Every structure is written in structure tokens, then in C-alpha cells.
mmCIF file of C-alpha atoms and ligand atoms in Angstrom:
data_model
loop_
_atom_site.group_PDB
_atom_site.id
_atom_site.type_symbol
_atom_site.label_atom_id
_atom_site.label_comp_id
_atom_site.label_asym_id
_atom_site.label_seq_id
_atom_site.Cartn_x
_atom_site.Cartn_y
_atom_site.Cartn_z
ATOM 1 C CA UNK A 177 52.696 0.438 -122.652
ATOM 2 C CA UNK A 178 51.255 -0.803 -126.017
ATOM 3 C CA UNK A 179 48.354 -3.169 -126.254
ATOM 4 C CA UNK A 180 47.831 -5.104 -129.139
ATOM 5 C CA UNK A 181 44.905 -7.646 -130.603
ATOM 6 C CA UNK A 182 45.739 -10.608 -132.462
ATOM 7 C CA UNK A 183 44.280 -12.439 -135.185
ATOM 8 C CA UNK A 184 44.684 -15.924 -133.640
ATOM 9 C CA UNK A 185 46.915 -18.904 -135.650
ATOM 10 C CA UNK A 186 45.745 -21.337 -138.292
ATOM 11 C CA UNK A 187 45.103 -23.839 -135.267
ATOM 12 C CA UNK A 188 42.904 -21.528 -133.195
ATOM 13 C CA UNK A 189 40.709 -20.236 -135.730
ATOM 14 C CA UNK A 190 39.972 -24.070 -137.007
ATOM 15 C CA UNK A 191 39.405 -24.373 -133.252
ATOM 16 C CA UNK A 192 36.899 -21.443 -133.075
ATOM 17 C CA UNK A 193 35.182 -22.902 -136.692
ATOM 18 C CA UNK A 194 35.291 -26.424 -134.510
ATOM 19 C CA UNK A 195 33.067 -24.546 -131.843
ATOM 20 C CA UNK A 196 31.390 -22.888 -134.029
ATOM 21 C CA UNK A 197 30.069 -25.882 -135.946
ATOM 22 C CA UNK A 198 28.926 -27.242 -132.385
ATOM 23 C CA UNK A 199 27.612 -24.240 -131.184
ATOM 24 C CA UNK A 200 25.417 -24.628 -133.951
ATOM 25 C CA UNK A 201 24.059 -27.654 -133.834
ATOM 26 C CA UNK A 202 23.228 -26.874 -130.208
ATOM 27 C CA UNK A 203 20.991 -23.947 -131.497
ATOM 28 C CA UNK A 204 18.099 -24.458 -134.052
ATOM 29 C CA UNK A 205 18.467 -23.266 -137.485
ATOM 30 C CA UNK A 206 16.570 -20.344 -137.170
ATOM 31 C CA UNK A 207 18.316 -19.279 -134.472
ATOM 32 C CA UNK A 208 22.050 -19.299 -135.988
ATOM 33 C CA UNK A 209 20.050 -17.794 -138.790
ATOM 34 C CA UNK A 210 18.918 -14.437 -136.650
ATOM 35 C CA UNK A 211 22.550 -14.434 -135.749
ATOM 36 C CA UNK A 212 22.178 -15.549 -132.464
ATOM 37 C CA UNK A 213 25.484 -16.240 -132.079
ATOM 38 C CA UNK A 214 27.740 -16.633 -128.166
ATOM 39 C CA UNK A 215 30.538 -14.892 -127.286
ATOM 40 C CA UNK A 216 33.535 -17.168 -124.818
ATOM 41 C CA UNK A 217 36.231 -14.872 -123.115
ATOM 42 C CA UNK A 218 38.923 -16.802 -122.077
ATOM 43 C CA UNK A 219 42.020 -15.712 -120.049
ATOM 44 C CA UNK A 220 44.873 -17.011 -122.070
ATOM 45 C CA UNK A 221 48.599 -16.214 -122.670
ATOM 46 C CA UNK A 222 49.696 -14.783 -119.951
ATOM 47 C CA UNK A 223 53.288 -14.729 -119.729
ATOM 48 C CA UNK A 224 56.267 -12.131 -117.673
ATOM 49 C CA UNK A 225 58.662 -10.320 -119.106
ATOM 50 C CA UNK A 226 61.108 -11.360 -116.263
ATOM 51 C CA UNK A 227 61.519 -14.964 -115.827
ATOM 52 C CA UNK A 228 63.120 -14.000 -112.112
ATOM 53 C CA UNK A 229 62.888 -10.932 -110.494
ATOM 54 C CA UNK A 230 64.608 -10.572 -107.108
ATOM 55 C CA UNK A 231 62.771 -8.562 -103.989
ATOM 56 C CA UNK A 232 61.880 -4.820 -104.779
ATOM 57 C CA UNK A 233 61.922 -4.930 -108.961
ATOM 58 C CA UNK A 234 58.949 -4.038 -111.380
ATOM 59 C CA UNK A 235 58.254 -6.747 -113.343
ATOM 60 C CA UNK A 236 55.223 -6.824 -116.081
ATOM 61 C CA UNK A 237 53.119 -9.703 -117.115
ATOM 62 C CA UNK A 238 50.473 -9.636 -119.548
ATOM 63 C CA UNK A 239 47.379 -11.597 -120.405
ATOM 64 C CA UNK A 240 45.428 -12.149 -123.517
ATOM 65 C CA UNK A 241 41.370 -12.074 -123.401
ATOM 66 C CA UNK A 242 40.331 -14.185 -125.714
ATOM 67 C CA UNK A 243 37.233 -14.530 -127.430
ATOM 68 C CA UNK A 244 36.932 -18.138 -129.137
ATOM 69 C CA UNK A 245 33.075 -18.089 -129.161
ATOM 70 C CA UNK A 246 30.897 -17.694 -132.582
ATOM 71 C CA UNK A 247 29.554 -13.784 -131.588
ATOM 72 C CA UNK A 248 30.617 -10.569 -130.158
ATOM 73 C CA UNK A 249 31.227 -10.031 -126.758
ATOM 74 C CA UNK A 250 29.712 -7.497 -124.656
ATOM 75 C CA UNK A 251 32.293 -4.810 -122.820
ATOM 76 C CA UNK A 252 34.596 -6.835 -120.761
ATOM 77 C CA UNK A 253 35.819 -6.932 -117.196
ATOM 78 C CA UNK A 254 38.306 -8.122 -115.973
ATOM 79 C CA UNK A 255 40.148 -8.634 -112.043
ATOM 80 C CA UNK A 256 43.368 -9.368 -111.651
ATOM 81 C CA UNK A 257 44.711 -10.278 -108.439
ATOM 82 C CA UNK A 258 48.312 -10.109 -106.560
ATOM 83 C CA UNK A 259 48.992 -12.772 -104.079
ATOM 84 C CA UNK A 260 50.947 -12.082 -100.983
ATOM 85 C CA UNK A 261 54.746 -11.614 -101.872
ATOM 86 C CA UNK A 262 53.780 -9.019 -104.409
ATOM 87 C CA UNK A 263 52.316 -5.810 -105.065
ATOM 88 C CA UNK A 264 50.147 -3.762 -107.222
ATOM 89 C CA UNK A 265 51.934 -0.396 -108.587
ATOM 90 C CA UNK A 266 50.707 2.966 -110.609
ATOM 91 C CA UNK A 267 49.850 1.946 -113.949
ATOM 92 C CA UNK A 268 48.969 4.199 -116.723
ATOM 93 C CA UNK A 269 45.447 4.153 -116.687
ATOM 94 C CA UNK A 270 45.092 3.197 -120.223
ATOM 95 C CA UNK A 271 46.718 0.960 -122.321
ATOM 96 C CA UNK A 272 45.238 0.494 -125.787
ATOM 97 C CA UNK A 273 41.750 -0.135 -125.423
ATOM 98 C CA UNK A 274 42.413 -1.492 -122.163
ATOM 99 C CA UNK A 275 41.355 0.876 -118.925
ATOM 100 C CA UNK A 276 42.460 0.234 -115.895
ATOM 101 C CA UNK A 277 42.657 1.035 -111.568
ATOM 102 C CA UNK A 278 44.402 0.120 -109.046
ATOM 103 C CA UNK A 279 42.119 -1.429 -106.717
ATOM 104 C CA UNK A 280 44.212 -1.537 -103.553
ATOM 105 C CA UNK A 281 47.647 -3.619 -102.832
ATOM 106 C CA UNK A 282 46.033 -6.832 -104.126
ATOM 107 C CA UNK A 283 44.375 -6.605 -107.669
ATOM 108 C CA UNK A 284 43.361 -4.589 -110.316
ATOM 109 C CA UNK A 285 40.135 -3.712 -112.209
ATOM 110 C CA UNK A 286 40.334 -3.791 -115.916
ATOM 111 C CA UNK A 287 37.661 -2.848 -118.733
ATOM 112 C CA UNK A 288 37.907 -3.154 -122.659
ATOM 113 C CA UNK A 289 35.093 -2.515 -124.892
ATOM 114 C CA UNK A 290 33.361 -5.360 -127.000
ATOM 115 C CA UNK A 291 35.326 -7.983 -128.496
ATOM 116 C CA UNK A 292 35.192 -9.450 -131.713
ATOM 117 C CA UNK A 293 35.392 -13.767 -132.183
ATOM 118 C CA UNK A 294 38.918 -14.683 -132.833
ATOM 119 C CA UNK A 295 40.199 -11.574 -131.259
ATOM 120 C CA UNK A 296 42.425 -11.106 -128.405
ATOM 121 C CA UNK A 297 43.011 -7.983 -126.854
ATOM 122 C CA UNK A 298 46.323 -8.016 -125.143
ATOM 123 C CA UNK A 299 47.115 -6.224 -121.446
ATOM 124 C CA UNK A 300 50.355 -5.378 -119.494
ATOM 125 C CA UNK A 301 50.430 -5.387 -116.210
ATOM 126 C CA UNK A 302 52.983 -3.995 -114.169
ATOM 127 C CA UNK A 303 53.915 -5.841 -110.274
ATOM 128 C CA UNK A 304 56.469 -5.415 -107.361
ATOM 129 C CA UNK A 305 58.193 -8.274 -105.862
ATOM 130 C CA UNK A 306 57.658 -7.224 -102.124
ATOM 131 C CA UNK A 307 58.571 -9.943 -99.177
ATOM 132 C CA UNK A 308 58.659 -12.684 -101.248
ATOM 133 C CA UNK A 309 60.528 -15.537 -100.063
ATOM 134 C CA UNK A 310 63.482 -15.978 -102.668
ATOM 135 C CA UNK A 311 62.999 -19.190 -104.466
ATOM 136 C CA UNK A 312 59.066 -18.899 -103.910
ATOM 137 C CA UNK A 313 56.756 -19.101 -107.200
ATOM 138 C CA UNK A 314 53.519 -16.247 -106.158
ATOM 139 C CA UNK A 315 51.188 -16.542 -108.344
ATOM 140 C CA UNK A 316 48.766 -13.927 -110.371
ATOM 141 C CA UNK A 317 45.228 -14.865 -111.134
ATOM 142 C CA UNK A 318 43.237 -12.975 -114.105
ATOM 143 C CA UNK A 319 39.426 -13.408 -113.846
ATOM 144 C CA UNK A 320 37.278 -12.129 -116.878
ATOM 145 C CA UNK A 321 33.647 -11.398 -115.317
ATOM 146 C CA UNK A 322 31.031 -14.483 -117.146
ATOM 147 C CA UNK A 323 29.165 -12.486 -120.057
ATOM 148 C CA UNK A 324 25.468 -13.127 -120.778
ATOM 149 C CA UNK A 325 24.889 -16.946 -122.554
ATOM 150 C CA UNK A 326 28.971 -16.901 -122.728
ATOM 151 C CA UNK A 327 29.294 -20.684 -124.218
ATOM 152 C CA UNK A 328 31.810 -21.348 -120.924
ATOM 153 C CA UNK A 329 32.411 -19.551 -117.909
ATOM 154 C CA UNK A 330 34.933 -22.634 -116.981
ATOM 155 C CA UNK A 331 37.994 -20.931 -118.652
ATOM 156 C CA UNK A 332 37.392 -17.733 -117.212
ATOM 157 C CA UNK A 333 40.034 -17.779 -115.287
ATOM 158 C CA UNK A 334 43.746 -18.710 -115.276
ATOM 159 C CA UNK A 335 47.445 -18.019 -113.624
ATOM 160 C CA UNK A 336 50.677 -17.597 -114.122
ATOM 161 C CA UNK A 337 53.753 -17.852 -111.524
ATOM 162 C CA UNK A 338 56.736 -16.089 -111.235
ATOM 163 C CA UNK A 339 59.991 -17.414 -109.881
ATOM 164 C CA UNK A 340 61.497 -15.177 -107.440
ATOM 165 C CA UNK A 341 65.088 -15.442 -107.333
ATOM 166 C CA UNK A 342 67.513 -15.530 -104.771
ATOM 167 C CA UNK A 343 70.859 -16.390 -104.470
ATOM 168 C CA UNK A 344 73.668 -18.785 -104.969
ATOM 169 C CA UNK A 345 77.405 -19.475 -105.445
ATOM 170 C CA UNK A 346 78.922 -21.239 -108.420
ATOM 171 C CA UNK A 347 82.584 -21.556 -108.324
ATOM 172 C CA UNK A 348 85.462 -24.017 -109.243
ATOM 173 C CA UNK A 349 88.800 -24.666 -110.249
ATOM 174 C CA UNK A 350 90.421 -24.693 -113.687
ATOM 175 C CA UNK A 351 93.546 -27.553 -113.440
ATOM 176 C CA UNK A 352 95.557 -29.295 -115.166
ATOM 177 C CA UNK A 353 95.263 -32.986 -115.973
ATOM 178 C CA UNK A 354 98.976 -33.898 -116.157
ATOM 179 C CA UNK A 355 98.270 -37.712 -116.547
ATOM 180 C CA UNK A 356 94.940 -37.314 -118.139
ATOM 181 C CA UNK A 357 93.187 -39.513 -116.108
ATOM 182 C CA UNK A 358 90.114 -37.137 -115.510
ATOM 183 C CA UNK A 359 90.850 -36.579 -111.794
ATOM 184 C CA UNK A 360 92.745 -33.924 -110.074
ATOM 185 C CA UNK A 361 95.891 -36.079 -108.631
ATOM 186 C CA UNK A 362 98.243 -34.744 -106.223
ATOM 187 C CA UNK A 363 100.459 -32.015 -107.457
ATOM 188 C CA UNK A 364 98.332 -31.129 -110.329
ATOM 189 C CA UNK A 365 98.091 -27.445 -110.569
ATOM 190 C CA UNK A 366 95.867 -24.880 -111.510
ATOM 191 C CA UNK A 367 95.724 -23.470 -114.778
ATOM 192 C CA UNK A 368 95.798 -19.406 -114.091
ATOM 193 C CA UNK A 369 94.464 -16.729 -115.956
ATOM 194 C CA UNK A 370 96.392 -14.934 -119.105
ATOM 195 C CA UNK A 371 96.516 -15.500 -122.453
ATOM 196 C CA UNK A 372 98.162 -18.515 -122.536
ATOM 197 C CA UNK A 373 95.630 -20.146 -120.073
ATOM 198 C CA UNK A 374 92.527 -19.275 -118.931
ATOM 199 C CA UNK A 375 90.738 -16.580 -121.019
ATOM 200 C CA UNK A 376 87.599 -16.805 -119.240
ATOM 201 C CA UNK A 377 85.310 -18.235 -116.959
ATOM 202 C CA UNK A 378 81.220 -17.360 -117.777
ATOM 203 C CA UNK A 379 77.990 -18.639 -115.716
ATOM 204 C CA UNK A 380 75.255 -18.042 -118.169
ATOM 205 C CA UNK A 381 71.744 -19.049 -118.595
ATOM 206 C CA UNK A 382 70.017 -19.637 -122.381
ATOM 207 C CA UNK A 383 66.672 -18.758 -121.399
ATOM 208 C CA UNK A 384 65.162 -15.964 -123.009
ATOM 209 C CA UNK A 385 64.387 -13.066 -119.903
ATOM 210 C CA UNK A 386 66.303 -14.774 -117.629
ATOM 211 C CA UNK A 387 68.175 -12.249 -115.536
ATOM 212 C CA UNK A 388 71.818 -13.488 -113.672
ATOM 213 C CA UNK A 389 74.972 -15.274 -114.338
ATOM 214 C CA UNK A 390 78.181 -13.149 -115.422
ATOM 215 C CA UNK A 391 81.936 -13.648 -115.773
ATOM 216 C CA UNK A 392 83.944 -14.885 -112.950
ATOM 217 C CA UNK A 393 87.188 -13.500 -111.998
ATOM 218 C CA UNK A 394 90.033 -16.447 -112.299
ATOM 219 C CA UNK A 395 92.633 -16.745 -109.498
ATOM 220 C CA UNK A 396 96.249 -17.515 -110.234
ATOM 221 C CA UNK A 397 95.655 -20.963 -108.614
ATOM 222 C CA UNK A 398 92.707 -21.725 -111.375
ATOM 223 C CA UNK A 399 90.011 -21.291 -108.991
ATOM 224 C CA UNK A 400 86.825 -18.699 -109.085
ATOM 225 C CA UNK A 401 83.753 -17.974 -107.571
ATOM 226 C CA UNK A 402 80.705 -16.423 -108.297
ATOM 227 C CA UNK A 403 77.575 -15.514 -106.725
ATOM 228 C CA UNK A 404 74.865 -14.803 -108.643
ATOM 229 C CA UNK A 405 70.952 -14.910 -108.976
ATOM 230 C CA UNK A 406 69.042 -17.969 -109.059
ATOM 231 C CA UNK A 407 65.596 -19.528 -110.228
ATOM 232 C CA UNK A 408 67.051 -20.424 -113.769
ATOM 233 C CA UNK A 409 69.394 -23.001 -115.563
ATOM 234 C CA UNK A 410 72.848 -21.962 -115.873
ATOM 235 C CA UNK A 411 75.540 -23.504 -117.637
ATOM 236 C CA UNK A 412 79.713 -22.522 -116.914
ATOM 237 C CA UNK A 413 81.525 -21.716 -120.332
ATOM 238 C CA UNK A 414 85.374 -21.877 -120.294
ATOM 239 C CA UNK A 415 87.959 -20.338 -122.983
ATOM 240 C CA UNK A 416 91.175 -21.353 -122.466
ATOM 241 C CA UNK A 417 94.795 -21.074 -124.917
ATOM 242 C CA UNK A 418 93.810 -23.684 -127.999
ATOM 243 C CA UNK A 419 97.255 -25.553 -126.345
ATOM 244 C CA UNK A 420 94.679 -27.328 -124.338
ATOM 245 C CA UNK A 421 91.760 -29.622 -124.936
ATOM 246 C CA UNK A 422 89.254 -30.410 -122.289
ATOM 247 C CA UNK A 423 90.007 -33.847 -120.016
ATOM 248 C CA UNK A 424 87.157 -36.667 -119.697
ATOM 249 C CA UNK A 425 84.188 -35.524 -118.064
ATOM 250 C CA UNK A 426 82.340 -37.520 -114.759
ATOM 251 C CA UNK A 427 85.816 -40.004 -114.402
ATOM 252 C CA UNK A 428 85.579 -41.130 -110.917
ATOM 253 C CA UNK A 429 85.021 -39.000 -107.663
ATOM 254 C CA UNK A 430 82.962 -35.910 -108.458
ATOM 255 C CA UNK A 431 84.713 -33.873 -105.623
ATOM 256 C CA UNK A 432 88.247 -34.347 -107.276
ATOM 257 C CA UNK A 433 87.034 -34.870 -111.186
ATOM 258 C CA UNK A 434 85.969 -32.613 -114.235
ATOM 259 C CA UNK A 435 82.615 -31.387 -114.844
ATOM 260 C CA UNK A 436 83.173 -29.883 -118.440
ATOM 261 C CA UNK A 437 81.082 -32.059 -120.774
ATOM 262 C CA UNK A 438 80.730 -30.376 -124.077
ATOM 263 C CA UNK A 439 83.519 -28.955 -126.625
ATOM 264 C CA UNK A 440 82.561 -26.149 -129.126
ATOM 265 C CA UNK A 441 85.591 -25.376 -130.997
ATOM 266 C CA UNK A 442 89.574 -25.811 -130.125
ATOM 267 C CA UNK A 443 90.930 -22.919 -132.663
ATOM 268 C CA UNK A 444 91.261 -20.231 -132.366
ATOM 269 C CA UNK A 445 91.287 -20.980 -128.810
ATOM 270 C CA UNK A 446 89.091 -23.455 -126.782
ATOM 271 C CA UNK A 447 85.660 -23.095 -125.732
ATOM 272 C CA UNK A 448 84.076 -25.993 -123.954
ATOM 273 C CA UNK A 449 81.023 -25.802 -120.953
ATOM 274 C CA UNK A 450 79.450 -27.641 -117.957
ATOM 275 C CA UNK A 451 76.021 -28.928 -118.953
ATOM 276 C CA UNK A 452 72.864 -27.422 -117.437
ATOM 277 C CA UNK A 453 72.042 -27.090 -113.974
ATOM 278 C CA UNK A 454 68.833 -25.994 -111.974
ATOM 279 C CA UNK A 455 70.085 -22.888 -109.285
ATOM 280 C CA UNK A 456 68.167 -22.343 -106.392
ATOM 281 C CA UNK A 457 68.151 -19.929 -103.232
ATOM 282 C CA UNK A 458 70.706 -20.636 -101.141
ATOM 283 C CA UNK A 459 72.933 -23.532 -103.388
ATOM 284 C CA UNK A 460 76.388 -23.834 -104.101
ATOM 285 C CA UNK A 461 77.294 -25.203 -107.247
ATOM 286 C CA UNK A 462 80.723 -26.579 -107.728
ATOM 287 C CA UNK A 463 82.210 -27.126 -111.219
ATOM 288 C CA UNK A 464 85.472 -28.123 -111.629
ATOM 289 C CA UNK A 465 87.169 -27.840 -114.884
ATOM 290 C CA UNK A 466 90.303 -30.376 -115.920
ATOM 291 C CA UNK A 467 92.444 -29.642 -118.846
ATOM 292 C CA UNK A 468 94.965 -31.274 -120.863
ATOM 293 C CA UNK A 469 98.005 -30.501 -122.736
ATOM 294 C CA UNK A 470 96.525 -30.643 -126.322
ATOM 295 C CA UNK A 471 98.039 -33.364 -128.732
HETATM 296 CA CA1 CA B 18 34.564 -18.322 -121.292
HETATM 297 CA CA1 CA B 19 94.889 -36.467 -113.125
HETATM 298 CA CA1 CA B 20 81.369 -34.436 -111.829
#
């Protein structure tokens, strides 16, 4: 694990010169003078690297510790602690500057020497998912220890959550729209798989460490199903044979009509998707695909 410190943006370092200036006009002149300057820690950044881990994975999250004051800080401590659902793990005891324990199922105990104003040392954390409901959002609380005449003790602390996924089932049918009316009629059939139909069917999600989704496997009769994790936005992508262009979307009754809403290209075959959806533990997600004979 690496650690890193980071010379904060344009917009936090006019933010630190903001305090700064009213850190000193809280202090007399001589004072600011004698460099009598305050440190602030603040917990800040903290982020996973897994937007949704499922029961029994290692997932890591890390947390920046700030200083925005006007001085040095003194060493720092810092407690972070595992709520119910998840679990503490061997760590390697030292990650940059950073040293750290394991202090039992349910936190650990961090030190890092002095920091610097405008610095931020940066830790990694590593935590189990461990009988956590799926769908449930634990979440882990970092808590830097107040230093001596630290400007604010008030942003001390701060969380993050972590979606824990679970399952669902997205599935559909692929049909053709003989009459182009946007619904699925009687004796429409489905479009099956092959080269001159359907290419492929793909349940994806754009968010960046998003784990789940996949290709489906297309039945002769057009329809698929999938099940998959959940705790993210997915979207269905279809390719099809560029002899077919996607039907209206939304026309009518949504059991029987088409739920395709975008086109990306038609040649050198035809890609087209659902829009966005929010999957939870235990949904089923239905999208129906209608397409037409391309004129
Ligand atoms: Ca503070
Ligand atoms: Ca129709
Ligand atoms: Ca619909």
C-alpha cells in the first residue's frame, strides 16, 4: 500500500491563505510575529475503491488528514472505526508515514508524524464486508484526536458509506415491431441471436469502481436474463444486424412496449441502449427491446 501527501489545489490553498488572514487578525501582531501560528487537522477525502462490494470481499477506503491551519501540527492520531456489517482485517503495519494496529474487530489506531499546513497525508485502509444486509450502506467513521490550540476540533471527524450489493435480475425480450407501432402485437416474434439479428445483449454500469453487469445469453425466442449485482446504475446495450433500427421508445403499455431509448450508430451494425436505472437487492428489472425492419 502506498501513501501519498498532496499539495492541495489552487482553491484550497486560497482557502488556507483565507484562514490564515483570519487567524491573524484573531492573534495580536506580535504574536503572528513569534510565529505563533495553529495547526487544523481535518478528516477529508475519504473515498473506496469499490463502489459495491458483496458479503465476504476486501475492500479499501482511504482518508486524507488534512491540515488547513496556518502552523505545523504536532504527531497525529487518528481512530478509525468499523460499524457492524463490517470488519477490521491485517493491515501492513505501515503505510508511508502512516503506522498503524488493529485495535480489535471494530477500529483501528493510526499515527503519522507532524504535518505541515496545506499538507495531506493520505491512508488506505483495508475492510471486510461481514453480515451486512445486501443493499445496506455501513458506514466508517475517521476521528483525528483535537491537537493543542487546533483552530477547530469541529471537522475532526467525518464518514463515508459503502453500498453493499446484493442481487437482482434484469432480463427482456428482443422482438420485432412488424407494424412499427412501438408495442409488441400479437404474432410479433422474437428477434434471435446470430449474425443477422441479435449480436448482443450487455447490462453495464458507467460508474467508475462499480463492480457487476455482464453479457446476457440471447434465446432463440429474443428473450434473456441476467442476474447480476446491484447497488449501482446499469444501463442494457443492444447490437443487432444494421438491417434494423430501434422502434419508438415508452409507446403505450410498458409491459408490452420498448424500453430502448437511445441510438449510437446504425453501421456497421446497430447499437442502441435502455437509459439508466437504479438496481437494488432483490429487483427485477424488465427491459424489453422492439426492433424494426430498417428503411
Ligand atoms: Ca480541526
Ligand atoms: Ca407492434
Ligand atoms: Ca417502457
Amino acid at each position: 500500500m502506498r501513501s501519498r501527501s498532496i499539495r492541495r489545489t489552487l482553491a484550497s490553498s486560497l482557502a488556507a491563505l483565507a484562514l490564515a488572514g483570519a487567524a491573524a487578525t484573531l492573534l495580536p501582531a506580535d504574536a503572528v510575529a513569534a510565529g505563533r501560528t495553529q495547526p487544523d487537522l481535518f478528516v477529508e477525502l475519504m473515498m473506496t475503491d469499490v463502489l459495491n462490494p458483496a458479503e465476504g470481499e476486501t475492500f479499501r477506503a482511504h482518508v486524507d488528514a488534512y491540515n488547513g491551519g496556518t502552523g505545523e501540527s504536532g504527531p497525529v492520531s487518528l481512530t478509525v472505526s468499523v460499524p457492524a456489517g463490517l470488519r477490521t482485517t491485517d493491515l501492513t503495519p505501515t503505510d508511508g508515514e502512516w503506522t498503524c494496529a488493529v485495535a480489535g474487530a471494530t477500529s483501528y489506531t493510526c499515527a503519522h508524524p507532524a504535518v505541515a499546513p496545506g499538507w495531506a497525508p493520505r491512508l488506505w485502509l483495508p475492510f471486510v464486508v461481514a453480515g451486512a444486509e445486501p443493499g445496506s450502506r455501513p458506514a466508517i467513521t475517521a476521528t483525528i484526536a483535537p491537537q493543542r490550540k487546533e483552530i477547530s476540533t469541529e471537522n475532526n471527524t467525518a464518514s463515508v458509506t459503502v453500498a453493499i450489493s446484493g442481487s437482482c435480475v434484469v432480463r427482456g425480450v428482443v422482438w420485432h415491431d412488424l407494424d412499427r407501432d412501438g408495442q409488441r402485437d400479437e404474432g410479433e416474434p422474437g428477434i434471435a441471436p446470430g449474425p443477422d439479428g441479435v449480436l448482443s445483449v450487455r447490462v453495464g454500469a458507467r460508474q467508475g469502481q462499480a463492480i457487476g453487469g455482464g453479457s446476457a445469453t440471447v434465446n432463440p425466442d429474443g428473450t434473456w436474463s441476467l442476474t447480476t449485482r446491484t447497488e449501482l446504475l446499469y444501463q442494457v446495450w443492444l447490437e443487432a444486424a444494421s438491417s434494423y433500427d430501434r422502434t419508438a421508445a415508452n409507446v403505450g403499455d410498458d409491459a408490452t412496449d420498448s424500453d430502448l431509448v437511445s441510438t449510437y450508430q446504425w453501421d456497421p451494425i446497430l447499437l442502441t441502449a435502455s437509459g439508466e436505472f437504479e438496481a437494488v437487492h432483490g429487483g427485477e428489472y424488465v427491459v424489453d427491446a422492439g426492433l424494426v425492419t430498417r428503411s
